[in-house]
Short mmCIF file of C-alpha atoms and ligand atoms in Angstrom, two decimals:
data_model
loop_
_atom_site.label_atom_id
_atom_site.label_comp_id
_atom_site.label_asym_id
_atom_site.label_seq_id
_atom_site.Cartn_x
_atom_site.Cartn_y
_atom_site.Cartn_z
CA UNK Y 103 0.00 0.00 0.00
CA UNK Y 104 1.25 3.59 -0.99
CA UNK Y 105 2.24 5.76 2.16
CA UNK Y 106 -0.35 8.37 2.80
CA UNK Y 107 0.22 11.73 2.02
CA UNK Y 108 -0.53 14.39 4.34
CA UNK Y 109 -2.06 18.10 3.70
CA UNK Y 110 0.40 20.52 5.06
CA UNK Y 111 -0.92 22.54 7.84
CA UNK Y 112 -2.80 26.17 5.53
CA UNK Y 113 -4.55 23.49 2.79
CA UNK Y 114 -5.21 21.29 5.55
CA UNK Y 115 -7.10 24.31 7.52
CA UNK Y 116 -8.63 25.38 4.70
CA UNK Y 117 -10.64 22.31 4.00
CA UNK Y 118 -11.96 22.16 7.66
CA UNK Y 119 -12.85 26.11 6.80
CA UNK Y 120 -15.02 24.27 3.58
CA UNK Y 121 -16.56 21.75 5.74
CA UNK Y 122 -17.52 24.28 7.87
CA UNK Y 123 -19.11 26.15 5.74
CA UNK Y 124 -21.09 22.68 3.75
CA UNK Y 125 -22.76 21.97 6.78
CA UNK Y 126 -23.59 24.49 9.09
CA UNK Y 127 -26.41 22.76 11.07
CA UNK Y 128 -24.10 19.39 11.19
CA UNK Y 129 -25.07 17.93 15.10
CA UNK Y 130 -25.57 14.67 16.92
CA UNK Y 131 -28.21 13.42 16.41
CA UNK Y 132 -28.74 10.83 18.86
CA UNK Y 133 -32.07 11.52 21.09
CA UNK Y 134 -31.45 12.09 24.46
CA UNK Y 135 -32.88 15.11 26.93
CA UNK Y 136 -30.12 14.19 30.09
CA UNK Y 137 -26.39 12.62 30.32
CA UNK Y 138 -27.71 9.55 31.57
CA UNK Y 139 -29.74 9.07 28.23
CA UNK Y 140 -27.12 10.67 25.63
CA UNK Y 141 -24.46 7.57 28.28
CA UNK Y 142 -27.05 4.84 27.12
CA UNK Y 143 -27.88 6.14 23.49
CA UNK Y 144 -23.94 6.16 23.21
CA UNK Y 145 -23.27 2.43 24.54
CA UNK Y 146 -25.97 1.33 21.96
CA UNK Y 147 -24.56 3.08 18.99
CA UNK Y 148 -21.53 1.39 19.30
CA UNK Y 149 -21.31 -0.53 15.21
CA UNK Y 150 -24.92 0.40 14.85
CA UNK Y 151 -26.95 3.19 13.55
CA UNK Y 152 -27.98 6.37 15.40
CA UNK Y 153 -31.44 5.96 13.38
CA UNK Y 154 -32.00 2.87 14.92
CA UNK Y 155 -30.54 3.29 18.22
CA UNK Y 156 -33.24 6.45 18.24
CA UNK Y 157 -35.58 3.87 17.26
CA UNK Y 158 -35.36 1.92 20.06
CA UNK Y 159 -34.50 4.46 22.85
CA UNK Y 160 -38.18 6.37 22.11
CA UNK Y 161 -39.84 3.34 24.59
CA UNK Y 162 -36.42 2.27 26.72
CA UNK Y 163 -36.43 6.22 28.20
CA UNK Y 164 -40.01 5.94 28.99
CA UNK Y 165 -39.22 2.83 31.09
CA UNK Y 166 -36.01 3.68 32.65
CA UNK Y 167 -35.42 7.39 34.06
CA UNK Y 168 -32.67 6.78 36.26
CA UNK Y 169 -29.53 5.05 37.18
CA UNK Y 170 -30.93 3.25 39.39
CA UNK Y 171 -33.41 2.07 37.13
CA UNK Y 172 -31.15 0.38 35.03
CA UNK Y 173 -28.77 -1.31 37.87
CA UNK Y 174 -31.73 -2.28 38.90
CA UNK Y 175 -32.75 -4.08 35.92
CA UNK Y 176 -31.71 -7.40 34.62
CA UNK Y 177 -30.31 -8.05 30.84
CA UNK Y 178 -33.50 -10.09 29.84
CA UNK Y 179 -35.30 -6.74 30.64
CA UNK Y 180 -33.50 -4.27 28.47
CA UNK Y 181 -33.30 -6.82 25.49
CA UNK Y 182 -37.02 -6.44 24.97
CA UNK Y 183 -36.51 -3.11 23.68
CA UNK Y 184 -32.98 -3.17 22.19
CA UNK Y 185 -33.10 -6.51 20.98
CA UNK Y 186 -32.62 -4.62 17.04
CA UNK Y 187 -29.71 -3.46 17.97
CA UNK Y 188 -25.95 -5.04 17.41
CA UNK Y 189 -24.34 -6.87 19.88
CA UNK Y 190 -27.76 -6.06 21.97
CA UNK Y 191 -27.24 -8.43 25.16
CA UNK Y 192 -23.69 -6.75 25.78
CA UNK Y 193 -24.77 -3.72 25.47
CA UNK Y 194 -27.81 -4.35 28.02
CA UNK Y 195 -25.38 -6.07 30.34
CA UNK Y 196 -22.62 -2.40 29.84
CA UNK Y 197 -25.58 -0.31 30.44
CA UNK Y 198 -26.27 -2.28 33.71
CA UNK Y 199 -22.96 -2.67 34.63
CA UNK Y 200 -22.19 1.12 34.34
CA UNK Y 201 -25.32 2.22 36.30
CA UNK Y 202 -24.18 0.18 38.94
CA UNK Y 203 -21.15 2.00 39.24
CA UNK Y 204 -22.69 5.59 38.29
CA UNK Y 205 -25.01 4.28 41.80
CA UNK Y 206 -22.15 3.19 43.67
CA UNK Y 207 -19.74 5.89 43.07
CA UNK Y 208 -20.99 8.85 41.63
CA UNK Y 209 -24.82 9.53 43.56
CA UNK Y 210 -26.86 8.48 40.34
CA UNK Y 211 -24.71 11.16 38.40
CA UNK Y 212 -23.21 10.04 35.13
CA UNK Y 213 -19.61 11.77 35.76
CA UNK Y 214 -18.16 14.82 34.23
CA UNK Y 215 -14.83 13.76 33.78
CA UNK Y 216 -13.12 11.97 30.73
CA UNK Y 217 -11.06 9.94 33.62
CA UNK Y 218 -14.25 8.78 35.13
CA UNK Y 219 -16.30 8.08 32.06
CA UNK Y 220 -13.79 5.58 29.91
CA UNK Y 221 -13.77 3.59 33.32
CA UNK Y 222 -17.31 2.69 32.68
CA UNK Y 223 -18.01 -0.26 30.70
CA UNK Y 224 -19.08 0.04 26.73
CA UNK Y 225 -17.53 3.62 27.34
CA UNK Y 226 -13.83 4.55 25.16
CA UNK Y 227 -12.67 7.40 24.38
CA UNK Y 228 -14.23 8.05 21.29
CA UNK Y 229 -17.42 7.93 23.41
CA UNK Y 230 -16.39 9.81 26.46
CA UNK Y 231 -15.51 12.36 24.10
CA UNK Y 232 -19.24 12.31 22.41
CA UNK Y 233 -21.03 12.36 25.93
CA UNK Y 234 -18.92 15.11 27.56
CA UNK Y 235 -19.64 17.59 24.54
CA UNK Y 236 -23.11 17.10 24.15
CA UNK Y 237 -24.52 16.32 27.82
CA UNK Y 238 -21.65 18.85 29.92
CA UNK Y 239 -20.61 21.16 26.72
CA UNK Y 240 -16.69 20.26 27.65
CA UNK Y 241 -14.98 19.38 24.26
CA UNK Y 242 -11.64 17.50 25.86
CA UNK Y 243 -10.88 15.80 22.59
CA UNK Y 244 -12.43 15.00 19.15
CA UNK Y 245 -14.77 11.57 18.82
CA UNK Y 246 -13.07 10.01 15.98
CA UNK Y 247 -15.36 7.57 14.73
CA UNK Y 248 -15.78 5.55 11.41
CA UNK Y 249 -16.51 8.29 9.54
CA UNK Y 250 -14.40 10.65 11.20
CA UNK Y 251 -11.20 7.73 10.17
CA UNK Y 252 -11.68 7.47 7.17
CA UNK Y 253 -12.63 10.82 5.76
CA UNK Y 254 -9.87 12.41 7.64
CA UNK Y 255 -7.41 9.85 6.31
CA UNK Y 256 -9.11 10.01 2.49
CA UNK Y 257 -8.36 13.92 2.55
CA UNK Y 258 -4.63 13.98 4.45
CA UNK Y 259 -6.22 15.32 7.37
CA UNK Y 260 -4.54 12.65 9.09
CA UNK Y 261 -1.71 10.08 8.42
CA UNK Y 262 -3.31 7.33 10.36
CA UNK Y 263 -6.59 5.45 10.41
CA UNK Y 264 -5.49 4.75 14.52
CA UNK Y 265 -8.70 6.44 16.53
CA UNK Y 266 -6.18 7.87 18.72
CA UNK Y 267 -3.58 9.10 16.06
CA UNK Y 268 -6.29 11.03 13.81
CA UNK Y 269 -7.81 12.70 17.12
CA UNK Y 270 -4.45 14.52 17.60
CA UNK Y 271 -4.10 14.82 14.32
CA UNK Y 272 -7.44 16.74 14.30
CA UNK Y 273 -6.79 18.44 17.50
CA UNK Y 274 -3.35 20.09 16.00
CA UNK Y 275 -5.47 21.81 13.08
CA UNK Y 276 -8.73 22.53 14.56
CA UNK Y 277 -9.28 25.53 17.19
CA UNK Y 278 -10.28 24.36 20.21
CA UNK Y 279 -13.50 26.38 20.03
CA UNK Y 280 -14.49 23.87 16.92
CA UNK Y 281 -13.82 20.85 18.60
CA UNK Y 282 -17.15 20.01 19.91
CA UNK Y 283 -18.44 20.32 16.51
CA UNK Y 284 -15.59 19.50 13.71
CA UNK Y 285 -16.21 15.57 14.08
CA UNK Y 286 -20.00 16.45 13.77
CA UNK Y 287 -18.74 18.29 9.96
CA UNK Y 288 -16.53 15.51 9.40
CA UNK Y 289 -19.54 12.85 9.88
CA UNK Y 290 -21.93 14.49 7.75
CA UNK Y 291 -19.50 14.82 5.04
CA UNK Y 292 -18.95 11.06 5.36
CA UNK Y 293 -22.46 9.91 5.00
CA UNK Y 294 -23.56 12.17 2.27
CA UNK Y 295 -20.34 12.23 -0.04
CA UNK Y 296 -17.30 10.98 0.73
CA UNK Y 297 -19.05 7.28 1.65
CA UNK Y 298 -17.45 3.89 2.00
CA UNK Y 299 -16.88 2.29 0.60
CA UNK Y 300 -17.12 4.38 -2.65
CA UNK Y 301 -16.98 8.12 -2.29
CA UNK Y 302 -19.01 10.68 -4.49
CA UNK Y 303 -15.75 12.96 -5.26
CA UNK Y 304 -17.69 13.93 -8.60
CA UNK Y 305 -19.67 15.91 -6.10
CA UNK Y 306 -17.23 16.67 -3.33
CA UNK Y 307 -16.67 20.64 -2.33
CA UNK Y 308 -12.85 19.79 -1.17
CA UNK Y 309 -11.68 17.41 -4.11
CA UNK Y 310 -9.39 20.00 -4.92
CA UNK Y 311 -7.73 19.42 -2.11
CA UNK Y 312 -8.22 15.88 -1.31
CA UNK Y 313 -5.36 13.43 -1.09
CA UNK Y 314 -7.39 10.59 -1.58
CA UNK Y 315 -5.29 8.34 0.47
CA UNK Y 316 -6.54 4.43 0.33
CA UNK Y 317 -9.04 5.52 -2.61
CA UNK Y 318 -9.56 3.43 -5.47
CA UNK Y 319 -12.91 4.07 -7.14
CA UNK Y 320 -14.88 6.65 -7.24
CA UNK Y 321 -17.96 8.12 -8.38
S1 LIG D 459 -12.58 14.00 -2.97
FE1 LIG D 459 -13.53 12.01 -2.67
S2 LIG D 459 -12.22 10.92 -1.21
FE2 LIG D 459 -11.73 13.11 -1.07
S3 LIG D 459 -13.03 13.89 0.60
FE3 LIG D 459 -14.10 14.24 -1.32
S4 LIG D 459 -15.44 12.44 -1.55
FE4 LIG D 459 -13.86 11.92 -0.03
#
């Protein structure tokens, strides 16, 4: 495989300054009204997608309210609404298991703290990340998910498809102010055009720029 190339830092700034501008109103857009909801819509979206983990949370919230709720509850009983969802009985049991500990150690609270939060099972970095901007507004990192990976890497936004690696990549060129939403820009541009596993570059507002790392067909 050909070593990626990497935009140098201006071009590179420039494209997230594009992005930007594409899609203004680019958000979560997960359901939740409370940390404790956006914790569990986050543990469910894990490989699946936020469509139908909205699907499914529109009855689970109804039922379960609290923390203690869910550490409460057994597996069986969260399966019967999440059982559409990938790798649905682990994700009951992390939901569980991380209620129990949000009872046990933190009042009922989910935590504020990226320390706290990737000690919680189903919980990583990537998701830590995604709770602490959109239930505390504290952008610590970037979420690099799928999309986030591989359109970064496509472009020469980052060297890397390592989560970790193409979060500092992204944290070195984005303003800290942007953080909370630049993976939210980066997403949306990944499910509309630059798609896997063929992207749309015919119709792609940064082509000009694009490295195209790991891209063999297009549209
Ligand atoms: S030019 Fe193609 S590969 Fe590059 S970002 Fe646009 S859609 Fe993705």
């Amino acid at each position: 495989m050909d070593k990626p190339r990497l935009l140098e830092e201006r071009p590179a700034r420039e494209v997230i300054e594009k992005l930007k501008n594409e899609y203004p109103d680019a958000r979560e857009i997960l359901n939740f009204s409370n940390p404790l909801e956006m914790m569990v819509s986050i543990i469910l979206a894990a490989r699946s997608k936020d469509e139908a983990v909205n699907a499914c949370t529109a009855e689970l919230f109804k039922r379960y309210r609290t923390a203690k709720d869910y550490a409460s509850a057994k597996p069986e009983d969260i399966l019967k609404y999440i059982h559409g969802i990938m790798f649905a009985s682990n994700k009951a049991k992390s939901i569980i298991g991380s209620c129990r500990i949000i009872e046990d150690k933190y009042g009922g609270r989910v935590p504020s703290e990226m320390s706290k939060l990737v000690e919680l099972p189903g919980i990583g970095r990537k998701s830590a990340n995604t709770i602490l901007i959109n239930a505390f507004g504290k952008a610590e990192g970037i979420p690099a998910d799928t999309h986030v990976i591989r359109v970064s890497y496509r472009l020469g936004l980052a060297d890397s498809q390592q989560p970790d690696e193409v979060e500092a990549s992204l944290m070195k060129l984005v303003d800290k102010k942007d953080w909370g939403r630049i993976a939210y820009v980066i997403k949306f541009h990944g499910r509309a055009v630059c798609r896997a596993p063929i992207p749309i570059c015919s119709k792609c507002a940064v082509a000009s720029s694009c490295q195209k790392n790991g891209v063999s067909n297009s549209k």
